[in-house]
Amino acid sequence: MLLVNYIQKNLDITITMKKIKLLLILASSFLLFQTQIVVAQQSTEATIPIRARVVADDSRTPLEYASVSITNTNISTVTNQDGYFSLRIPESAKNYKLKVEHLGYKNIAIPVITLIGKDDSVIRMTVGSIQLDEIEVLTGDGGDLVREALRSITINYEEDPNMMVAFYREAIKKGSRHLSLVEAVLDIYKASYKSFRNDQARIYIGRKATDISAKDTVFMKFQGGISDALMLDIAKHPEIVFGEAGEGYHFNIEGVITMDDRPHYVIDFFPYSNIDEILFRGKIYLDVESLAFKRMEFNMNVEGRKDAAAIFIKRKPSSMRISAESAKYVVDYVERNGKWYFNYSGTEVQFKVRWRKRSFFGLFSSNYTVFSEIAVTDRYEDDVQRFPRSERIRSTDVIAEKVEYFQDPEFWGDYTVIEPDAEITNAIKRLSDKLLRRE
């Protein structure tokens, strides 16, 4: 397990997350930090901004987590909670099409040129229809489907390593107020799904902001956030959730839904009632044709468990009481030319912190949220090479401290203030011209 030191006077706290089987780690501790600036290289390729909102055609409801990509490229992003997305694309791609995909809806492709210069564009998606007579409709136990999906990982996912560019964000909130926010552009070496090698990441550029007052009695920092975001690639690390072959879980087929104009099984999973260990529950979206994992949304079963805090907390002051309120995860993949690729992952863990001598029956407890997400914005398959050891992000690294050496105000352009309430795509919209492969 990873250990992180809590630093405030004589207090010593270490927060880490248990992985089921291999240990999925999200480690946090508290710290106040300063900002330094180091100049870094930046991309000079001419780009065009594109911004629009994706909504459901029937209800006008914003569609979050819709996949947005540019045809003939590996450029992509996702919509935020209000359905908005923004991209900066190379000028050479202005005659391409923008493709939008969302679970349960028909794909839509729009000429990029029709979106240029229009910040109020709305893309309406219609509910997808499925020809059930062409699909073997299954109900009930989905265990066999999940186990076959696990066996098919090396077929469905890339057997050769490739390189990715990604945008990473991590944040810590006390109540509704952000204590810290870190953003970084990453280069990623994505290892083969047939290999036992782990993925590697290095920071290309980064920045951070803090808002910590003297009233705060605890200051939090991430350890291993980037490594953990990559570990959420369940196709690469299925044992984190499923163990050897999904033992310990019920798998129930809920139905079939459309995504990328393809049918997907929706499978609920939850632990057997006689298992005391804290496991996971959630939904799996399996491509019907290939049984590839398209998406997973899942929670760790920490709610109402007094022993859940021990999963996260290794050492703490005797007067501190910490409970784990929730732990949510999501991972998403995209299909390109018959292979599936890691596209996005997100984590949100909530804690409640009480001081025994300061609170009256928890009345004055504080709620902390630890949040991280990573979105792949470009991918390429030439010049694939692992990074020198000195450049790699380690699972023990605190990214908020690492970005001090990768900052450049010129790189961020006019995006000089970090917007803590903005979703990942709101940050990407001003950075996406920097989130492409650099020559």
PDB file of N, CA, C and O in Angstrom, residues 59 64 73 132 146 222 250 300 379 416:
ATOM      1  N   SER A  59     -36.474  15.781 -25.102  1.00  0.00           N
ATOM      2  CA  SER A  59     -36.671  16.486 -23.844  1.00  0.00           C
ATOM      3  C   SER A  59     -35.804  17.729 -23.683  1.00  0.00           C
ATOM      4  O   SER A  59     -36.007  18.500 -22.734  1.00  0.00           O
ATOM      5  N   GLU A  64     -24.676  14.527 -20.629  1.00  0.00           N
ATOM      6  CA  GLU A  64     -23.302  14.558 -20.114  1.00  0.00           C
ATOM      7  C   GLU A  64     -22.558  13.295 -20.503  1.00  0.00           C
ATOM      8  O   GLU A  64     -23.151  12.254 -20.766  1.00  0.00           O
ATOM      9  N   THR A  73      -9.191  11.690 -37.389  1.00  0.00           N
ATOM     10  CA  THR A  73      -8.176  12.058 -36.400  1.00  0.00           C
ATOM     11  C   THR A  73      -8.425  11.235 -35.141  1.00  0.00           C
ATOM     12  O   THR A  73      -9.406  10.507 -35.033  1.00  0.00           O
ATOM     13  N   LEU A 132     -34.196  -5.837 -32.331  1.00  0.00           N
ATOM     14  CA  LEU A 132     -34.026  -6.944 -31.397  1.00  0.00           C
ATOM     15  C   LEU A 132     -34.063  -8.298 -32.072  1.00  0.00           C
ATOM     16  O   LEU A 132     -33.516  -9.266 -31.547  1.00  0.00           O
ATOM     17  N   VAL A 146     -20.141 -11.701 -18.688  1.00  0.00           N
ATOM     18  CA  VAL A 146     -19.023 -10.964 -18.097  1.00  0.00           C
ATOM     19  C   VAL A 146     -17.753 -11.793 -18.134  1.00  0.00           C
ATOM     20  O   VAL A 146     -16.673 -11.301 -18.477  1.00  0.00           O
ATOM     21  N   PHE A 222      -3.337  15.068  -2.830  1.00  0.00           N
ATOM     22  CA  PHE A 222      -3.411  13.777  -3.501  1.00  0.00           C
ATOM     23  C   PHE A 222      -2.046  13.107  -3.533  1.00  0.00           C
ATOM     24  O   PHE A 222      -1.038  13.768  -3.729  1.00  0.00           O
ATOM     25  N   HIS A 250     -23.174 -11.045  -8.059  1.00  0.00           N
ATOM     26  CA  HIS A 250     -24.340 -11.318  -8.898  1.00  0.00           C
ATOM     27  C   HIS A 250     -24.195 -10.457 -10.154  1.00  0.00           C
ATOM     28  O   HIS A 250     -23.838  -9.282 -10.061  1.00  0.00           O
ATOM     29  N   MET A 300     -17.813   1.833  -4.670  1.00  0.00           N
ATOM     30  CA  MET A 300     -17.359   0.948  -3.604  1.00  0.00           C
ATOM     31  C   MET A 300     -18.411   0.988  -2.498  1.00  0.00           C
ATOM     32  O   MET A 300     -18.931   2.054  -2.164  1.00  0.00           O
ATOM     33  N   ARG A 379      -4.231  10.393 -29.718  1.00  0.00           N
ATOM     34  CA  ARG A 379      -3.566   9.096 -29.652  1.00  0.00           C
ATOM     35  C   ARG A 379      -2.796   8.873 -30.940  1.00  0.00           C
ATOM     36  O   ARG A 379      -3.243   9.258 -32.026  1.00  0.00           O
ATOM     37  N   THR A 416      -5.965  32.149 -17.694  1.00  0.00           N
ATOM     38  CA  THR A 416      -5.004  32.380 -16.624  1.00  0.00           C
ATOM     39  C   THR A 416      -5.570  32.133 -15.235  1.00  0.00           C
ATOM     40  O   THR A 416      -4.839  32.150 -14.258  1.00  0.00           O
TER      41      THR A 416
END
